[in-house]
Short mmCIF file of C-alpha atoms and ligand atoms in Angstrom, two decimals:
data_model
loop_
_atom_site.label_atom_id
_atom_site.label_comp_id
_atom_site.label_asym_id
_atom_site.label_seq_id
_atom_site.Cartn_x
_atom_site.Cartn_y
_atom_site.Cartn_z
CA UNK A 1 -17.06 -21.37 -7.81
CA UNK A 2 -16.34 -22.49 -4.28
CA UNK A 3 -14.64 -25.45 -5.92
CA UNK A 4 -11.75 -23.35 -7.20
CA UNK A 5 -11.15 -21.62 -3.91
CA UNK A 6 -10.79 -24.76 -1.85
CA UNK A 7 -7.20 -25.35 -0.84
CA UNK A 8 -6.01 -28.73 -2.14
CA UNK A 9 -2.99 -30.87 -1.34
CA UNK A 10 0.00 -29.59 -3.26
CA UNK A 11 2.05 -32.71 -3.93
CA UNK A 12 1.18 -36.34 -4.45
CA UNK A 13 3.55 -37.53 -1.75
CA UNK A 14 2.30 -34.91 0.71
CA UNK A 15 -1.28 -35.99 0.05
CA UNK A 16 -0.42 -39.67 0.51
CA UNK A 17 1.54 -39.11 3.70
CA UNK A 18 -1.26 -36.98 5.17
CA UNK A 19 -3.66 -39.89 4.49
CA UNK A 20 -1.20 -42.43 5.88
CA UNK A 21 -0.75 -40.18 8.91
CA UNK A 22 -4.47 -40.31 9.53
CA UNK A 23 -4.52 -44.09 9.11
CA UNK A 24 -1.42 -44.84 11.11
CA UNK A 25 -2.02 -44.20 14.78
CA UNK A 26 -2.22 -45.79 18.17
CA UNK A 27 -4.01 -48.85 16.76
CA UNK A 28 -0.85 -49.70 14.84
CA UNK A 29 1.53 -49.13 17.72
CA UNK A 30 -0.21 -50.61 20.69
CA UNK A 31 -2.94 -52.89 19.39
CA UNK A 32 -1.41 -54.62 16.38
CA UNK A 33 1.59 -56.23 18.18
CA UNK A 34 -0.73 -57.27 21.00
CA UNK A 35 -3.17 -58.96 18.62
CA UNK A 36 -0.31 -60.85 16.99
CA UNK A 37 0.70 -62.08 20.42
CA UNK A 38 -2.82 -62.97 21.42
CA UNK A 39 -3.96 -64.74 18.24
CA UNK A 40 -1.10 -66.92 17.16
CA UNK A 41 1.32 -64.45 15.54
CA UNK A 42 1.21 -64.53 11.79
CA UNK A 43 -2.14 -66.33 11.89
CA UNK A 44 -3.79 -63.04 12.82
CA UNK A 45 -2.59 -61.63 9.50
CA UNK A 46 -4.94 -63.91 7.57
CA UNK A 47 -8.21 -62.31 8.70
CA UNK A 48 -6.52 -58.93 9.04
CA UNK A 49 -5.23 -58.79 5.46
CA UNK A 50 -8.52 -60.15 4.22
CA UNK A 51 -10.46 -57.33 5.88
CA UNK A 52 -7.89 -54.61 5.21
CA UNK A 53 -7.55 -55.15 1.47
CA UNK A 54 -10.77 -57.00 0.70
CA UNK A 55 -13.04 -54.80 2.69
CA UNK A 56 -12.06 -51.59 4.40
CA UNK A 57 -9.85 -50.32 1.57
CA UNK A 58 -12.97 -50.37 -0.64
CA UNK A 59 -14.75 -48.26 1.95
CA UNK A 60 -11.76 -45.93 1.89
CA UNK A 61 -12.08 -45.52 -1.88
CA UNK A 62 -15.72 -44.60 -1.36
CA UNK A 63 -14.86 -41.91 1.21
CA UNK A 64 -12.01 -40.45 -0.84
CA UNK A 65 -14.07 -40.31 -4.04
CA UNK A 66 -17.18 -38.91 -2.38
CA UNK A 67 -15.10 -36.19 -0.69
CA UNK A 68 -13.37 -35.30 -3.94
CA UNK A 69 -16.66 -35.15 -5.80
CA UNK A 70 -18.43 -32.97 -3.21
CA UNK A 71 -15.42 -30.77 -2.36
CA UNK A 72 -16.93 -30.45 1.12
CA UNK A 73 -16.72 -32.23 4.46
CA UNK A 74 -19.47 -34.50 5.84
CA UNK A 75 -21.84 -31.78 7.09
CA UNK A 76 -22.47 -30.07 3.75
CA UNK A 77 -21.78 -33.12 1.58
CA UNK A 78 -24.43 -35.26 3.30
CA UNK A 79 -26.79 -32.32 3.58
CA UNK A 80 -26.74 -31.79 -0.16
CA UNK A 81 -27.27 -35.49 -0.85
CA UNK A 82 -30.24 -35.56 1.54
CA UNK A 83 -31.70 -32.27 0.33
CA UNK A 84 -33.13 -34.07 -2.71
CA UNK A 85 -34.93 -36.58 -0.50
CA UNK A 86 -36.14 -34.76 2.58
CA UNK A 87 -36.89 -31.40 4.15
CA UNK A 88 -36.41 -32.60 7.68
CA UNK A 89 -33.67 -30.38 9.19
CA UNK A 90 -32.59 -33.05 11.69
CA UNK A 91 -32.08 -35.63 8.98
CA UNK A 92 -30.27 -33.13 6.79
CA UNK A 93 -27.94 -32.35 9.67
CA UNK A 94 -26.88 -36.00 10.03
CA UNK A 95 -23.37 -35.08 8.82
CA UNK A 96 -22.72 -33.62 12.27
CA UNK A 97 -22.86 -37.11 13.71
CA UNK A 98 -19.56 -38.39 12.23
CA UNK A 99 -18.04 -35.00 13.06
CA UNK A 100 -19.11 -35.33 16.70
CA UNK A 101 -17.75 -38.89 16.83
CA UNK A 102 -14.40 -37.56 15.71
CA UNK A 103 -14.41 -34.80 18.34
CA UNK A 104 -14.90 -37.61 20.88
CA UNK A 105 -11.93 -39.53 19.50
CA UNK A 106 -9.86 -36.34 19.39
CA UNK A 107 -10.57 -35.74 23.07
CA UNK A 108 -9.31 -39.09 24.31
CA UNK A 109 -6.47 -39.11 21.80
CA UNK A 110 -5.13 -35.84 23.24
CA UNK A 111 -5.11 -37.42 26.71
CA UNK A 112 -2.94 -40.23 25.35
CA UNK A 113 -0.72 -37.80 23.43
CA UNK A 114 -0.29 -36.04 26.77
CA UNK A 115 1.05 -39.29 28.28
CA UNK A 116 3.34 -39.76 25.28
CA UNK A 117 4.70 -36.21 25.62
CA UNK A 118 5.35 -36.79 29.31
CA UNK A 119 7.20 -40.03 28.54
CA UNK A 120 9.20 -38.40 25.78
CA UNK A 121 10.43 -35.84 28.30
CA UNK A 122 11.16 -38.63 30.80
CA UNK A 123 13.11 -40.52 28.13
CA UNK A 124 15.14 -37.42 27.28
CA UNK A 125 15.88 -36.87 30.97
CA UNK A 126 17.07 -40.49 31.19
CA UNK A 127 14.51 -41.26 33.87
CA UNK A 128 13.45 -44.75 32.76
CA UNK A 129 16.16 -46.66 34.70
CA UNK A 130 15.00 -45.18 38.02
CA UNK A 131 11.31 -45.20 37.21
CA UNK A 132 8.99 -47.40 39.26
CA UNK A 133 6.42 -49.56 37.52
CA UNK A 134 3.65 -47.77 39.38
CA UNK A 135 4.64 -44.44 37.88
CA UNK A 136 2.13 -44.77 35.08
CA UNK A 137 -0.80 -45.41 37.39
CA UNK A 138 0.27 -42.53 39.63
CA UNK A 139 0.29 -40.19 36.65
CA UNK A 140 -2.40 -41.32 34.18
CA UNK A 141 -5.93 -40.66 35.35
CA UNK A 142 -4.79 -37.78 37.54
CA UNK A 143 -4.81 -34.00 37.00
CA UNK A 144 -1.02 -34.16 36.58
CA UNK A 145 -1.66 -35.02 32.93
CA UNK A 146 -3.85 -31.97 32.26
CA UNK A 147 -1.01 -29.62 31.22
CA UNK A 148 0.30 -32.33 28.87
CA UNK A 149 -3.18 -32.86 27.37
CA UNK A 150 -3.48 -29.13 26.79
CA UNK A 151 -0.04 -29.10 25.15
CA UNK A 152 -1.23 -31.86 22.80
CA UNK A 153 -4.32 -29.85 21.86
CA UNK A 154 -2.23 -26.72 21.35
CA UNK A 155 0.28 -28.38 19.01
CA UNK A 156 -2.54 -29.97 16.98
CA UNK A 157 -4.39 -26.65 16.77
CA UNK A 158 -1.30 -24.72 15.69
CA UNK A 159 -0.67 -27.10 12.80
CA UNK A 160 -4.31 -27.17 11.69
CA UNK A 161 -4.65 -23.40 11.83
CA UNK A 162 -1.82 -23.04 9.32
CA UNK A 163 -4.04 -24.56 6.63
CA UNK A 164 -3.88 -27.56 4.32
CA UNK A 165 -0.59 -27.05 2.50
CA UNK A 166 1.45 -25.02 4.96
CA UNK A 167 0.11 -26.79 8.03
CA UNK A 168 -1.28 -30.28 7.55
CA UNK A 169 0.62 -31.36 4.44
CA UNK A 170 3.98 -29.93 5.47
CA UNK A 171 3.98 -31.24 9.03
CA UNK A 172 2.51 -34.67 8.32
CA UNK A 173 5.07 -35.21 5.53
CA UNK A 174 7.98 -34.50 7.85
CA UNK A 175 6.51 -36.52 10.72
CA UNK A 176 5.62 -39.55 8.62
CA UNK A 177 8.94 -39.65 6.75
CA UNK A 178 10.81 -39.41 10.06
CA UNK A 179 8.60 -42.11 11.53
CA UNK A 180 9.42 -44.69 8.86
CA UNK A 181 13.16 -44.01 8.90
CA UNK A 182 13.43 -44.08 12.70
CA UNK A 183 11.24 -47.15 13.13
CA UNK A 184 13.37 -49.05 10.62
CA UNK A 185 16.50 -48.20 12.62
CA UNK A 186 14.74 -49.39 15.76
CA UNK A 187 13.73 -52.65 14.11
CA UNK A 188 17.35 -53.34 13.15
CA UNK A 189 18.37 -52.65 16.75
CA UNK A 190 15.71 -54.99 18.12
CA UNK A 191 16.46 -57.79 15.67
CA UNK A 192 20.16 -57.76 16.52
CA UNK A 193 19.56 -58.22 20.25
CA UNK A 194 20.52 -61.67 21.57
CA UNK A 195 17.76 -64.24 21.08
CA UNK A 196 15.54 -61.70 19.33
CA UNK A 197 15.14 -63.92 16.29
CA UNK A 198 13.59 -66.63 18.45
CA UNK A 199 10.82 -64.18 19.22
CA UNK A 200 10.33 -63.57 15.53
CA UNK A 201 10.37 -67.29 14.78
CA UNK A 202 7.65 -67.86 17.39
CA UNK A 203 5.56 -65.17 15.70
CA UNK A 204 6.06 -66.70 12.27
CA UNK A 205 4.83 -70.14 13.27
CA UNK A 206 1.17 -70.31 12.26
CA UNK A 207 -1.30 -71.51 14.87
CA UNK A 208 -4.21 -72.51 12.70
CA UNK A 209 -6.58 -73.27 15.55
CA UNK A 210 -6.68 -69.54 16.36
CA UNK A 211 -8.77 -69.07 13.20
CA UNK A 212 -11.63 -71.01 14.71
CA UNK A 213 -12.20 -68.29 17.31
CA UNK A 214 -14.91 -65.81 16.45
CA UNK A 215 -13.00 -63.04 18.23
CA UNK A 216 -10.01 -63.15 15.92
CA UNK A 217 -12.30 -62.32 12.99
CA UNK A 218 -14.16 -59.56 14.75
CA UNK A 219 -10.97 -57.99 16.16
CA UNK A 220 -9.32 -58.13 12.75
CA UNK A 221 -12.39 -56.50 11.19
CA UNK A 222 -12.54 -53.81 13.87
CA UNK A 223 -8.88 -53.00 13.55
CA UNK A 224 -9.02 -52.91 9.74
CA UNK A 225 -11.81 -50.37 10.10
CA UNK A 226 -10.37 -48.18 12.82
CA UNK A 227 -6.89 -48.10 11.36
CA UNK A 228 -8.13 -46.76 8.02
CA UNK A 229 -10.07 -44.08 9.94
CA UNK A 230 -13.32 -45.18 8.29
CA UNK A 231 -16.00 -43.18 10.03
CA UNK A 232 -17.41 -41.09 7.21
CA UNK A 233 -15.46 -38.00 8.10
CA UNK A 234 -11.64 -38.05 8.27
CA UNK A 235 -10.85 -39.67 4.94
CA UNK A 236 -13.83 -37.97 3.33
CA UNK A 237 -12.38 -34.56 4.25
CA UNK A 238 -8.91 -35.53 3.02
CA UNK A 239 -10.59 -36.74 -0.18
CA UNK A 240 -12.12 -33.30 -0.55
CA UNK A 241 -8.58 -31.82 -0.65
CA UNK A 242 -7.35 -34.28 -3.29
CA UNK A 243 -6.50 -32.86 -6.70
CA UNK A 244 -9.04 -33.74 -9.38
CA UNK A 245 -6.85 -36.20 -11.29
CA UNK A 246 -5.98 -38.33 -8.22
CA UNK A 247 -6.04 -42.07 -8.87
CA UNK A 248 -8.38 -43.08 -6.04
CA UNK A 249 -8.00 -46.90 -6.04
CA UNK A 250 -4.23 -46.51 -6.17
CA UNK A 251 -4.17 -43.95 -3.34
CA UNK A 252 -6.42 -46.14 -1.19
CA UNK A 253 -4.22 -49.21 -1.73
CA UNK A 254 -1.08 -47.21 -1.00
CA UNK A 255 -2.64 -45.83 2.19
CA UNK A 256 -3.59 -49.32 3.36
CA UNK A 257 -0.20 -50.76 2.32
CA UNK A 258 1.87 -48.13 4.14
CA UNK A 259 -0.40 -48.41 7.15
CA UNK A 260 0.19 -52.17 7.21
CA UNK A 261 3.94 -51.62 6.85
CA UNK A 262 3.88 -49.33 9.89
CA UNK A 263 2.03 -51.95 11.95
CA UNK A 264 4.47 -54.68 10.96
CA UNK A 265 7.48 -52.50 11.74
CA UNK A 266 6.07 -51.66 15.17
CA UNK A 267 5.53 -55.35 15.86
CA UNK A 268 9.04 -56.15 14.62
CA UNK A 269 10.42 -53.80 17.22
CA UNK A 270 8.33 -54.59 20.28
CA UNK A 271 8.04 -58.36 19.99
CA UNK A 272 11.72 -59.27 19.45
CA UNK A 273 12.95 -56.66 21.93
CA UNK A 274 10.55 -57.86 24.62
CA UNK A 275 11.39 -61.50 23.88
CA UNK A 276 15.12 -60.91 24.00
CA UNK A 277 14.96 -59.06 27.31
CA UNK A 278 12.43 -61.44 28.86
CA UNK A 279 9.76 -58.78 29.27
CA UNK A 280 6.04 -59.38 28.76
CA UNK A 281 5.15 -57.12 25.81
CA UNK A 282 1.58 -56.55 27.12
CA UNK A 283 -1.13 -54.67 25.25
CA UNK A 284 -2.53 -51.18 24.96
CA UNK A 285 -1.30 -48.51 27.35
CA UNK A 286 0.65 -51.08 29.37
CA UNK A 287 2.77 -51.87 26.30
CA UNK A 288 3.70 -48.26 25.71
CA UNK A 289 4.05 -46.99 29.24
CA UNK A 290 5.15 -50.01 31.26
CA UNK A 291 6.79 -52.55 28.93
CA UNK A 292 8.63 -50.08 26.68
CA UNK A 293 10.38 -48.16 29.51
CA UNK A 294 11.47 -51.55 30.90
CA UNK A 295 12.75 -52.61 27.50
CA UNK A 296 14.67 -49.36 27.15
CA UNK A 297 16.19 -49.70 30.60
CA UNK A 298 17.58 -53.11 29.74
CA UNK A 299 18.58 -52.48 26.16
CA UNK A 300 22.03 -51.26 25.14
CA UNK A 301 21.73 -47.56 24.14
CA UNK A 302 18.22 -47.65 25.57
CA UNK A 303 18.45 -43.93 26.32
CA UNK A 304 18.60 -43.02 22.64
CA UNK A 305 16.06 -45.63 21.58
CA UNK A 306 13.65 -44.68 24.33
CA UNK A 307 13.58 -41.10 23.11
CA UNK A 308 13.26 -42.21 19.49
CA UNK A 309 10.45 -44.60 20.33
CA UNK A 310 8.33 -41.95 22.03
CA UNK A 311 9.10 -39.49 19.26
CA UNK A 312 7.69 -42.02 16.77
CA UNK A 313 4.66 -42.64 18.96
CA UNK A 314 4.13 -38.89 19.17
CA UNK A 315 4.30 -38.46 15.40
CA UNK A 316 1.97 -41.42 14.83
CA UNK A 317 -0.61 -40.00 17.21
CA UNK A 318 -0.27 -36.35 16.18
CA UNK A 319 -0.78 -37.07 12.48
CA UNK A 320 -4.08 -38.65 13.52
CA UNK A 321 -5.15 -35.91 15.94
CA UNK A 322 -4.54 -33.40 13.14
CA UNK A 323 -7.23 -34.89 10.92
CA UNK A 324 -9.55 -35.34 13.91
CA UNK A 325 -9.36 -31.60 14.50
CA UNK A 326 -9.41 -30.70 10.82
CA UNK A 327 -12.80 -32.36 10.27
CA UNK A 328 -14.81 -30.22 12.74
CA UNK A 329 -12.78 -27.16 11.75
CA UNK A 330 -13.69 -27.73 8.10
CA UNK A 331 -17.33 -28.13 9.13
CA UNK A 332 -17.39 -24.77 10.92
CA UNK A 333 -15.62 -23.07 8.03
CA UNK A 334 -17.97 -24.52 5.39
CA UNK A 335 -21.17 -24.18 7.35
CA UNK A 336 -20.69 -20.87 9.13
CA UNK A 337 -17.95 -19.21 7.04
CA UNK A 338 -15.73 -18.87 10.10
CA UNK A 339 -12.04 -18.20 9.67
CA UNK A 340 -9.77 -21.23 10.04
CA UNK A 341 -8.10 -19.82 13.14
CA UNK A 342 -11.38 -19.04 14.88
CA UNK A 343 -12.77 -22.48 14.03
CA UNK A 344 -9.61 -24.17 15.33
CA UNK A 345 -9.88 -22.18 18.55
CA UNK A 346 -13.53 -23.11 19.12
CA UNK A 347 -13.01 -26.83 18.52
CA UNK A 348 -9.84 -26.90 20.61
CA UNK A 349 -11.70 -25.35 23.52
CA UNK A 350 -14.48 -27.89 23.10
CA UNK A 351 -11.98 -30.77 22.97
CA UNK A 352 -10.26 -29.40 26.08
CA UNK A 353 -13.59 -29.29 27.93
CA UNK A 354 -14.12 -32.98 27.16
CA UNK A 355 -10.50 -34.07 27.61
CA UNK A 356 -9.79 -32.39 30.96
CA UNK A 357 -12.38 -34.42 32.93
CA UNK A 358 -11.09 -37.60 31.28
CA UNK A 359 -7.89 -37.03 33.22
CA UNK A 360 -9.50 -37.44 36.59
CA UNK A 361 -10.34 -41.11 36.55
CA UNK A 362 -9.03 -43.99 34.45
CA UNK A 363 -12.38 -45.79 34.66
CA UNK A 364 -14.17 -42.81 33.18
CA UNK A 365 -11.45 -42.58 30.55
CA UNK A 366 -11.82 -46.27 29.70
CA UNK A 367 -15.61 -46.16 29.44
CA UNK A 368 -15.51 -43.02 27.30
CA UNK A 369 -12.83 -44.44 25.01
CA UNK A 370 -14.62 -47.76 24.55
CA UNK A 371 -18.00 -46.16 23.89
CA UNK A 372 -16.63 -43.74 21.32
CA UNK A 373 -14.19 -46.04 19.54
CA UNK A 374 -16.14 -49.28 19.65
CA UNK A 375 -19.74 -48.15 19.27
CA UNK A 376 -20.13 -44.51 18.17
CA UNK A 377 -17.35 -44.45 15.59
CA UNK A 378 -18.47 -47.63 13.77
CA UNK A 379 -22.04 -46.32 13.95
CA UNK A 380 -20.82 -43.21 12.14
CA UNK A 381 -19.28 -45.53 9.53
CA UNK A 382 -22.64 -47.28 9.05
CA UNK A 383 -24.39 -43.94 8.67
CA UNK A 384 -21.85 -42.69 6.15
CA UNK A 385 -21.83 -46.00 4.27
CA UNK A 386 -25.62 -45.92 4.03
CA UNK A 387 -25.62 -42.32 2.83
CA UNK A 388 -22.86 -42.79 0.26
CA UNK A 389 -23.82 -46.19 -1.13
CA UNK A 390 -27.60 -46.21 -0.71
CA UNK A 391 -28.77 -42.58 -0.77
CA UNK A 392 -26.14 -40.97 -3.00
CA UNK A 393 -25.75 -44.18 -4.99
CA UNK A 394 -23.18 -46.94 -5.20
CA UNK A 395 -22.98 -46.73 -8.99
CA UNK A 396 -22.24 -42.99 -8.85
CA UNK A 397 -19.63 -43.66 -6.17
CA UNK A 398 -18.03 -46.26 -8.42
CA UNK A 399 -17.99 -43.87 -11.37
CA UNK A 400 -16.21 -41.27 -9.23
CA UNK A 401 -13.71 -43.83 -7.99
CA UNK A 402 -12.86 -44.94 -11.52
CA UNK A 403 -12.66 -41.44 -12.97
CA UNK A 404 -8.85 -41.18 -13.15
CA UNK A 405 -8.00 -44.73 -12.14
CA UNK A 406 -5.38 -46.66 -14.05
CA UNK A 407 -6.83 -49.96 -12.84
CA UNK A 408 -10.57 -49.57 -12.68
CA UNK A 409 -12.75 -51.27 -10.10
CA UNK A 410 -15.32 -53.66 -11.60
CA UNK A 411 -19.10 -53.38 -11.58
CA UNK A 412 -19.30 -55.80 -8.66
CA UNK A 413 -18.34 -52.87 -6.42
CA UNK A 414 -21.82 -51.33 -6.29
CA UNK A 415 -23.73 -54.39 -4.99
CA UNK A 416 -20.76 -55.37 -2.81
CA UNK A 417 -20.81 -52.05 -0.98
CA UNK A 418 -24.58 -52.00 -0.65
CA UNK A 419 -25.21 -55.58 0.39
CA UNK A 420 -21.96 -56.57 2.10
CA UNK A 421 -20.06 -53.50 3.24
CA UNK A 422 -22.88 -51.56 4.90
CA UNK A 423 -24.40 -54.61 6.69
CA UNK A 424 -20.96 -55.71 7.90
CA UNK A 425 -20.35 -52.21 9.32
CA UNK A 426 -23.59 -52.69 11.23
CA UNK A 427 -22.41 -56.10 12.42
CA UNK A 428 -19.32 -54.41 13.79
CA UNK A 429 -21.43 -52.04 15.88
CA UNK A 430 -23.46 -54.96 17.25
CA UNK A 431 -20.33 -56.99 17.94
CA UNK A 432 -18.79 -53.94 19.64
CA UNK A 433 -21.76 -53.70 21.96
CA UNK A 434 -21.70 -57.38 22.88
CA UNK A 435 -18.00 -58.17 22.81
CA UNK A 436 -16.62 -54.80 23.81
CA UNK A 437 -13.67 -55.22 21.50
CA UNK A 438 -12.03 -53.63 18.51
N1 LIG B 501 -6.50 -44.54 12.30
C1 LIG B 501 -6.19 -44.08 13.62
C2 LIG B 501 -5.50 -45.19 14.40
O1 LIG B 501 -5.18 -46.22 13.86
C3 LIG B 501 -7.40 -43.61 14.34
C4 LIG B 501 -8.21 -42.59 13.65
C5 LIG B 501 -9.57 -42.67 13.68
C6 LIG B 501 -7.61 -41.51 13.01
C7 LIG B 501 -10.34 -41.70 13.05
C8 LIG B 501 -8.38 -40.55 12.37
C9 LIG B 501 -9.75 -40.67 12.41
O2 LIG B 501 -5.24 -45.07 15.58
#
């Protein structure tokens, strides 16, 4: 009965863009171009495509299909799977673990969205040309970012509290569609800058020796995982809002494909623009908050493009923070029958309590971010993978995946997920601990 009452995505495109919004985030904007630079340009695509389409998109199918079958988020879905095997209340409550991991990610994400909001306002005020390079370090990791962090939480909470169709689906559709159109315009701008094509040519020259480094493989694997939001919660919850007749393998491939497109477009803006203007593109926060303002200062019409760039970054990050908040909100609604608004308020307050202290010290922020994203989140993926493919059953998962699929996945899927996917997730956790990289 509860099945009928659950609000589902209304349109196919809205559903897809919500999923792509979850997938496409900061990893695409600030890590992907950096990895291309670090590991021999196009050469990085070899392990990355291998892991994205040969590995994590199969995990994505599993999460989508399991969510659709259970019509519940991780807390109740895993509880009902475990109820047949154990009476232990702690084990049955394991679904809270991926939810907690996501609250952790939400907390540091809102700090970064705060920075993006601040830079969007700076771009609109045309402040980049007079901005000193040290501005970022004088702002990030200080209480000055707290109001911006709270604004990020507020916007996310407002959208989530409007519900699946009127909130999440409507806003992510507009944000994602705008993102792709604007980023394409920015790519054209970057590619028509003097010498920009030399930057692209350098990226397109394969450097085969890069493939012999262990790190390239582990980074590609980590990114393929993180970018598809595979932690046994986000995509599982979106799966639980998918209409019954959704073609799961197709939706998973489209999600991964559009996510890849977003990464490539971001790289096709930053790399040629930086190359043309003789600026070091850098990685991570330094790319967004130091290199990009410099690029915009030196680029013709940089005022307009600066604002557009941070608008895109904002949309990319917000469409991810929305699902990060939706997961714990769904858990409170399903488990304790709270109203959506009350649940959104509780989780927002919790996220604020974690996020505010992260603004006091960049070292604390860095340690928190690394621990959550590199160790806890993949550990949640291992837990979910084990529960879906070993406890619930890989064959049942496959049957659910193939239910309305035009192109069905073969029988190899079940042993592949049990004996390759789950152990490799575990390898990622171990590698995260020892290498400290995603
Ligand atoms: N996929 C997002 C990114 O690439 C991160 C994310 C993780 C989003 C977990 C939702 C859930 O940045």
